[in-house]
XYZ file of C-alpha atoms in Angstrom:
459
model
C -173.684 -22.675 -81.914
C -176.194 -25.279 -83.128
C -178.562 -22.564 -84.378
C -175.720 -20.792 -86.167
C -174.524 -24.036 -87.702
C -178.045 -24.854 -88.971
C -178.377 -21.386 -90.534
C -174.934 -21.668 -92.161
C -175.652 -25.106 -93.625
C -179.038 -23.935 -94.937
C -177.427 -20.928 -96.603
C -174.697 -23.042 -98.185
C -177.238 -25.551 -99.553
C -179.421 -22.744 -100.935
C -176.505 -21.028 -102.664
C -175.122 -24.267 -104.086
C -178.429 -25.587 -105.467
C -179.447 -22.165 -106.787
C -176.139 -21.742 -108.617
C -176.453 -25.220 -110.086
C -180.066 -24.742 -111.245
C -179.511 -21.270 -112.681
C -176.247 -22.375 -114.324
C -177.974 -25.224 -116.141
C -180.733 -22.878 -117.340
C -178.203 -20.299 -118.513
C -176.275 -22.974 -120.436
C -179.416 -24.087 -122.242
C -180.327 -20.461 -123.009
C -176.887 -19.717 -124.495
C -176.955 -22.910 -126.593
C -180.349 -21.931 -127.948
C -179.101 -18.391 -128.640
C -176.225 -19.859 -130.677
C -178.680 -21.860 -132.784
C -180.947 -18.851 -133.301
C -177.967 -16.643 -134.249
C -176.904 -19.181 -136.900
C -180.437 -19.303 -138.330
C -180.694 -15.511 -138.306
C -177.385 -15.131 -140.156
C -178.435 -17.781 -142.711
C -181.752 -15.996 -143.292
C -183.789 -18.905 -141.992
C -187.040 -18.556 -140.124
C -186.548 -18.042 -136.401
C -188.234 -20.528 -134.001
C -190.944 -19.437 -131.531
C -189.647 -17.464 -128.575
C -186.791 -15.927 -130.600
C -186.511 -12.635 -132.476
C -184.950 -9.235 -132.751
C -185.824 -6.711 -130.065
C -188.465 -8.931 -128.512
C -190.962 -7.169 -126.251
C -190.296 -7.745 -122.548
C -186.535 -8.044 -123.036
C -184.890 -6.594 -119.885
C -183.284 -3.218 -120.592
C -179.982 -4.141 -119.003
C -179.724 -7.270 -121.148
C -180.669 -5.240 -124.274
C -177.916 -2.725 -123.517
C -175.420 -5.570 -123.097
C -176.394 -7.032 -126.489
C -176.204 -3.705 -128.331
C -172.687 -3.342 -126.982
C -171.721 -6.515 -128.866
C -171.808 -8.942 -125.884
C -173.879 -11.988 -125.084
C -175.628 -12.561 -121.778
C -178.492 -14.232 -119.914
C -180.949 -13.002 -117.332
C -184.033 -14.162 -115.476
C -186.896 -11.806 -116.147
C -188.298 -10.151 -113.032
C -191.197 -8.241 -114.511
C -193.415 -11.130 -115.525
C -195.246 -13.181 -112.950
C -194.181 -16.242 -114.917
C -190.419 -16.841 -114.549
C -188.600 -16.510 -117.914
C -184.973 -17.092 -118.814
C -183.657 -14.617 -121.410
C -180.543 -14.835 -123.558
C -179.502 -11.996 -125.900
C -176.697 -11.216 -128.316
C -175.798 -8.561 -130.925
C -177.673 -8.264 -134.230
C -177.269 -5.900 -137.207
C -177.872 -2.159 -137.016
C -177.501 -1.975 -133.229
C -180.305 -4.337 -132.459
C -180.479 -7.269 -130.004
C -181.236 -10.846 -130.984
C -182.915 -12.564 -128.045
C -184.456 -15.892 -127.057
C -186.660 -16.795 -124.116
C -187.976 -19.984 -122.559
C -189.917 -21.087 -119.534
C -187.967 -21.050 -116.275
C -190.872 -21.852 -113.934
C -189.706 -25.381 -113.150
C -186.291 -24.236 -111.946
C -187.755 -21.344 -109.931
C -190.294 -23.656 -108.274
C -187.531 -26.126 -107.427
C -185.500 -23.378 -105.723
C -188.572 -22.131 -103.811
C -189.371 -25.655 -102.655
C -185.776 -26.123 -101.537
C -185.858 -22.845 -99.610
C -189.061 -23.858 -97.824
C -187.590 -27.230 -96.954
C -184.433 -25.580 -95.610
C -186.440 -23.119 -93.499
C -188.724 -25.778 -92.019
C -185.940 -28.270 -91.381
C -183.746 -25.565 -89.818
C -186.616 -24.377 -87.633
C -187.310 -27.958 -86.549
C -183.648 -28.628 -85.833
C -183.231 -25.349 -83.947
C -186.412 -25.956 -81.941
C -185.349 -29.473 -80.998
C -181.880 -28.238 -80.105
C -183.294 -25.484 -77.919
C -185.651 -27.875 -76.130
C -182.927 -30.424 -75.473
C -180.472 -27.704 -74.477
C -182.993 -26.009 -72.190
C -183.790 -29.346 -70.531
C -180.126 -30.190 -70.033
C -179.158 -26.709 -68.848
C -182.186 -26.492 -66.541
C -181.177 -29.718 -64.821
C -177.659 -28.442 -64.296
C -178.688 -24.963 -63.160
C -181.345 -26.400 -60.834
C -178.699 -28.498 -59.112
C -176.325 -25.531 -58.969
C -179.030 -23.323 -57.439
C -179.777 -26.027 -54.864
C -176.078 -26.207 -53.997
C -175.924 -22.409 -53.683
C -178.967 -22.403 -51.370
C -177.356 -24.995 -49.124
C -174.117 -22.991 -49.069
C -176.063 -19.892 -47.973
C -177.813 -21.884 -45.244
C -174.463 -23.153 -43.981
C -173.017 -19.629 -43.966
C -176.100 -18.513 -41.973
C -175.309 -21.106 -39.299
C -177.391 -24.126 -40.338
C -174.650 -26.750 -40.238
C -177.162 -29.574 -40.704
C -177.903 -28.432 -44.263
C -176.747 -30.827 -46.974
C -177.096 -30.992 -50.738
C -177.454 -34.798 -50.846
C -177.022 -34.935 -54.608
C -178.349 -38.303 -55.845
C -175.199 -38.967 -57.863
C -172.992 -38.330 -54.862
C -175.115 -40.531 -52.594
C -175.189 -43.396 -55.116
C -171.471 -43.181 -55.752
C -170.758 -43.157 -52.013
C -172.923 -46.225 -51.491
C -171.264 -48.001 -54.408
C -167.845 -47.237 -52.966
C -168.906 -48.514 -49.548
C -170.296 -51.708 -51.089
C -167.050 -52.234 -53.003
C -165.033 -51.786 -49.817
C -167.324 -54.186 -47.968
C -166.879 -56.785 -50.695
C -163.137 -56.283 -50.527
C -163.153 -56.839 -46.768
C -165.276 -59.961 -47.262
C -162.515 -61.570 -49.306
C -163.223 -60.482 -52.874
C -160.526 -58.824 -54.886
C -161.157 -55.049 -54.676
C -159.500 -54.567 -58.062
C -162.147 -56.761 -59.637
C -164.992 -54.732 -58.158
C -166.843 -52.386 -60.408
C -165.783 -48.825 -59.509
C -168.381 -46.114 -58.975
C -169.395 -44.301 -62.090
C -167.610 -40.978 -62.554
C -169.304 -37.922 -61.151
C -170.091 -34.855 -63.167
C -168.826 -31.451 -62.103
C -171.997 -30.440 -60.239
C -172.014 -33.668 -58.241
C -168.359 -33.140 -57.382
C -169.093 -29.623 -56.098
C -172.110 -30.876 -54.112
C -170.082 -33.694 -52.580
C -167.267 -31.325 -51.643
C -169.759 -28.928 -50.029
C -171.394 -31.729 -48.012
C -167.992 -32.997 -46.908
C -166.916 -29.494 -45.883
C -170.149 -28.931 -43.926
C -169.834 -32.278 -42.135
C -166.208 -31.594 -41.245
C -166.998 -28.073 -40.052
C -169.933 -29.322 -38.000
C -167.821 -32.028 -36.398
C -165.094 -29.564 -35.442
C -167.553 -27.061 -34.003
C -169.340 -29.739 -31.997
C -165.996 -30.934 -30.683
C -165.075 -27.391 -29.633
C -168.463 -26.884 -28.001
C -168.131 -30.109 -26.024
C -164.613 -29.146 -24.983
C -165.748 -25.701 -23.803
C -168.684 -27.174 -21.891
C -166.513 -29.856 -20.292
C -163.832 -27.358 -19.240
C -166.377 -24.943 -17.784
C -168.168 -27.752 -15.979
C -164.960 -29.150 -14.530
C -163.936 -25.701 -13.289
C -167.114 -25.199 -11.277
C -166.166 -27.630 -8.475
C -162.700 -26.225 -7.688
C -164.008 -22.681 -8.063
C -166.749 -23.381 -5.551
C -164.144 -24.588 -3.076
C -161.895 -21.629 -3.862
C -164.778 -19.250 -3.292
C -165.557 -20.857 0.063
C -161.888 -20.686 1.044
C -161.701 -17.012 0.042
C -164.620 -16.217 2.312
C -162.616 -17.606 5.268
C -159.653 -15.297 4.713
C -159.136 -12.470 7.214
C -160.330 -9.025 6.158
C -157.863 -6.906 4.262
C -156.824 -5.619 0.848
C -155.270 -8.928 -0.295
C -158.470 -10.749 0.645
C -160.538 -8.304 -1.387
C -158.324 -8.828 -4.424
C -158.566 -12.621 -4.111
C -162.342 -12.506 -3.724
C -162.651 -10.155 -6.720
C -160.594 -12.433 -8.972
C -162.494 -15.513 -7.790
C -165.806 -13.787 -8.514
C -164.583 -12.793 -11.978
C -163.466 -16.351 -12.680
C -166.817 -17.739 -11.505
C -168.630 -15.265 -13.751
C -166.523 -16.262 -16.748
C -167.158 -19.958 -16.055
C -170.918 -19.424 -15.822
C -170.845 -17.407 -19.041
C -168.949 -20.181 -20.836
C -171.490 -22.736 -19.644
C -174.339 -20.543 -20.842
C -172.731 -20.057 -24.248
C -172.163 -23.806 -24.590
C -175.847 -24.414 -23.844
C -176.840 -21.805 -26.416
C -174.539 -23.348 -29.023
C -175.978 -26.785 -28.360
C -179.495 -25.477 -29.011
C -180.883 -27.209 -25.938
C -182.397 -24.148 -24.307
C -186.119 -24.399 -23.570
C -188.380 -21.448 -22.944
C -190.486 -21.068 -19.815
C -193.127 -18.681 -21.103
C -195.162 -16.420 -18.890
C -197.058 -13.172 -19.339
C -194.991 -10.229 -18.108
C -195.549 -6.433 -18.209
C -192.509 -5.067 -19.965
C -192.218 -1.721 -18.131
C -191.919 -3.103 -14.584
C -189.582 -5.838 -15.808
C -187.255 -3.205 -17.281
C -187.365 -1.283 -14.016
C -186.360 -4.392 -12.047
C -183.434 -5.033 -14.387
C -182.124 -1.482 -13.949
C -182.573 -1.630 -10.166
C -180.698 -4.954 -10.005
C -177.851 -3.550 -12.093
C -177.193 -0.810 -9.535
C -176.484 1.713 -12.290
C -177.807 5.188 -12.912
C -179.913 4.218 -15.894
C -183.022 6.195 -16.794
C -186.076 4.069 -17.611
C -188.562 5.570 -20.066
C -191.846 3.775 -20.628
C -193.494 5.372 -23.656
C -195.972 2.560 -24.211
C -196.127 -0.373 -21.852
C -196.939 -3.855 -23.126
C -197.598 -7.264 -21.652
C -195.461 -9.831 -23.445
C -195.441 -13.621 -23.499
C -191.801 -14.397 -22.830
C -189.244 -16.124 -20.629
C -188.674 -13.604 -17.840
C -185.244 -14.891 -16.791
C -183.833 -14.794 -20.315
C -185.279 -11.378 -21.076
C -183.810 -9.989 -17.862
C -180.477 -11.529 -18.842
C -180.547 -9.785 -22.233
C -181.518 -6.369 -20.853
C -179.072 -6.676 -17.956
C -176.163 -7.380 -20.276
C -177.106 -4.476 -22.554
C -177.314 -2.052 -19.620
C -174.018 -3.313 -18.125
C -172.307 -3.007 -21.500
C -173.592 0.546 -21.983
C -172.201 1.687 -18.617
C -168.932 -0.229 -18.914
C -168.018 0.888 -22.431
C -170.118 3.975 -23.047
C -170.745 7.249 -21.252
C -173.650 8.639 -19.289
C -176.472 9.335 -19.628
C -177.722 5.820 -20.336
C -181.420 5.354 -21.067
C -183.573 2.241 -21.385
C -186.730 2.984 -23.377
C -189.809 0.764 -23.639
C -192.048 1.500 -26.631
C -194.472 -1.378 -26.985
C -192.593 -4.573 -27.871
C -189.449 -2.564 -28.736
C -186.819 -1.930 -26.048
C -183.792 0.262 -26.717
C -180.674 0.836 -24.618
C -178.806 4.022 -25.511
C -175.591 5.521 -24.177
C -173.638 8.597 -25.245
C -170.182 7.155 -25.752
C -168.228 6.702 -28.955
C -170.520 3.959 -30.269
C -169.963 0.364 -31.250
C -166.771 -0.484 -33.161
C -166.947 -1.232 -36.858
C -166.289 -4.965 -36.534
C -169.302 -5.378 -34.227
C -171.622 -3.432 -36.531
C -170.504 -5.482 -39.513
C -170.149 -8.989 -38.075
C -171.950 -8.863 -34.736
C -170.530 -9.644 -31.283
C -167.479 -11.890 -31.234
C -166.353 -13.946 -28.270
C -163.224 -12.763 -26.478
C -162.878 -9.931 -28.988
C -161.746 -6.914 -27.007
C -160.227 -3.585 -27.901
C -158.443 -1.068 -25.779
C -157.780 -1.794 -22.138
C -161.062 -2.023 -20.221
C -162.305 -5.022 -18.302
C -164.425 -7.617 -20.022
C -164.215 -10.929 -21.803
C -166.316 -10.127 -24.863
C -169.106 -12.497 -23.843
C -171.868 -10.163 -22.629
C -173.278 -9.123 -25.988
C -172.721 -12.612 -27.382
C -174.907 -14.053 -24.620
C -177.480 -11.287 -25.105
C -177.685 -12.034 -28.811
C -177.977 -15.788 -28.219
C -180.692 -15.434 -25.586
C -182.596 -13.017 -27.840
C -182.598 -15.647 -30.586
C -183.943 -18.218 -28.108
C -186.737 -15.792 -27.222
C -187.521 -15.309 -30.912
C -186.599 -11.632 -30.606
C -184.449 -9.504 -32.873
C -181.446 -7.690 -31.405
C -179.779 -5.050 -33.584
C -176.671 -3.014 -32.769
C -176.325 0.430 -34.350
C -174.796 3.811 -33.623
C -177.053 6.793 -33.048
C -176.753 9.640 -35.575
C -175.811 12.123 -32.851
C -173.332 9.763 -31.222
C -173.517 6.862 -28.839
C -174.329 3.180 -29.085
C -177.907 2.032 -29.613
C -179.100 -1.549 -29.009
C -182.660 -2.285 -30.194
C -184.498 -5.395 -28.974
C -187.726 -6.196 -30.806
C -189.805 -8.834 -29.054
C -192.207 -11.122 -30.929
C -195.527 -9.535 -31.850
C -198.773 -10.454 -30.200
C -198.314 -8.252 -27.130
C -201.222 -6.225 -25.752
C -200.885 -2.567 -24.927
C -201.396 -1.635 -21.286
C -200.427 2.016 -20.970
C -200.227 4.564 -23.724
C -197.858 6.980 -22.094
C -195.719 7.430 -19.069
C -192.246 7.773 -17.675
C -190.855 5.007 -15.532
C -188.893 5.517 -12.353
C -185.209 6.274 -12.473
C -182.925 3.747 -10.800
C -179.827 5.565 -9.660
C -178.546 3.986 -6.493
C -179.922 0.429 -6.507
C -177.734 -2.540 -5.677
C -178.237 -5.921 -7.310
C -177.639 -9.229 -5.579
C -174.143 -10.571 -5.924
C -175.083 -13.851 -7.599
C -177.708 -12.501 -9.994
C -176.341 -12.981 -13.544
C -177.872 -9.799 -14.838
C -176.106 -7.740 -12.201
C -172.621 -8.949 -13.055
C -169.872 -6.835 -14.497
C -167.294 -7.669 -17.064
C -169.513 -8.604 -19.979
C -168.838 -5.640 -22.177
C -168.133 -6.379 -25.803
C -167.396 -3.107 -27.445
C -166.429 -0.177 -27.348
C -165.967 2.867 -29.334
C -164.476 4.722 -26.397
C -161.418 2.509 -26.434
C -162.091 0.771 -23.064
C -161.585 -2.952 -23.319
C -159.917 -5.756 -21.477
C -156.433 -6.786 -22.255
C -157.570 -10.405 -22.639
C -157.286 -10.931 -26.355
C -158.843 -13.870 -28.088
C -160.181 -15.106 -31.349
C -163.602 -13.963 -32.502
C -166.351 -16.481 -33.102
């Protein structure tokens, strides 16, 4: 708008001054033509620069004069600007006068140059100031957008901390402190008004702080509930072991075991949410570790070791991840189920209906179940959380020819041990009762419609 306004003003000034300069020159030319016409009609001698059919007279002006009209024109053929005025003479001739117009033409040229340079200077200054002002605003907006993306990715400690918002908050706190000290709060100087970007940044920081506080409160509540349940569940488990053999006793023991598993899972999730997990690294061959996990699960899972690798990892957590993936594949998929080790990449594949759409799009969600199979929707959530602690990448996809496919990529830096081979199949193994990786009921999906009836909100 500033550039357009500068161009418009320059054009208006040019047109106005040009019309004024040319109009004055035309008036003088017509006055001189009147004097020359009177002298010509009286038979007097014509002054210099006047005559009949003067050479150099523009053709259009000559034609106008021979038609009995008077007119003026600036000559465009000569390098030296000349103002012409012509009128009718006898026998179809044109009586014309000319005089120097260089001063007026130079004045217009000088004005045009001044307009161009001043407009360019004004436009350049406007662009610099505008670019500086807009850059400051856009930089702050981009910073706010980056913080918003970090918060959406799970970093609830991210804050914009806009200087204007911080200063205004401190000023408001000082004013409140002065008011509590006995001064009249109405007499205190209020914080200066925020601009729009500062208001957005402050609202985002407030939202993040509120969201973080609520999530921390929920995490503490979950951890406290799970922790408080452990003591009575331990006593209940001991009491169930003392019951006489029979079908009712088996049902009680099964429900107690399921409740203990759920409590342990909730405690593990609360520890993962708190970010207090610490790795106990050790060098482990990946192929034998996968074989132990399958044997402990007691499932008919085929282990394929295409390329064995020794990895630097936390054995317990890695076994937990693989155990949950294998249990989920058998609980919610269909045989055959295969665990494949190819260097630092481990895949667990079944041949069921695949993962549901919500899991592929948003990832595992706690207590999100579909259908009617057993499970609390925590197995894949724990697997994903433990994989993040290990620094690994766990991806859930569906195979092109059907079935669910979970791919765990461990951190690089592993050393290859065996280039080829097929691991043993574990068909009839039995895991220990209290091993977490051998537990049931952790399935999160499934595409085959088998899920627990326990419905809950996703997380």
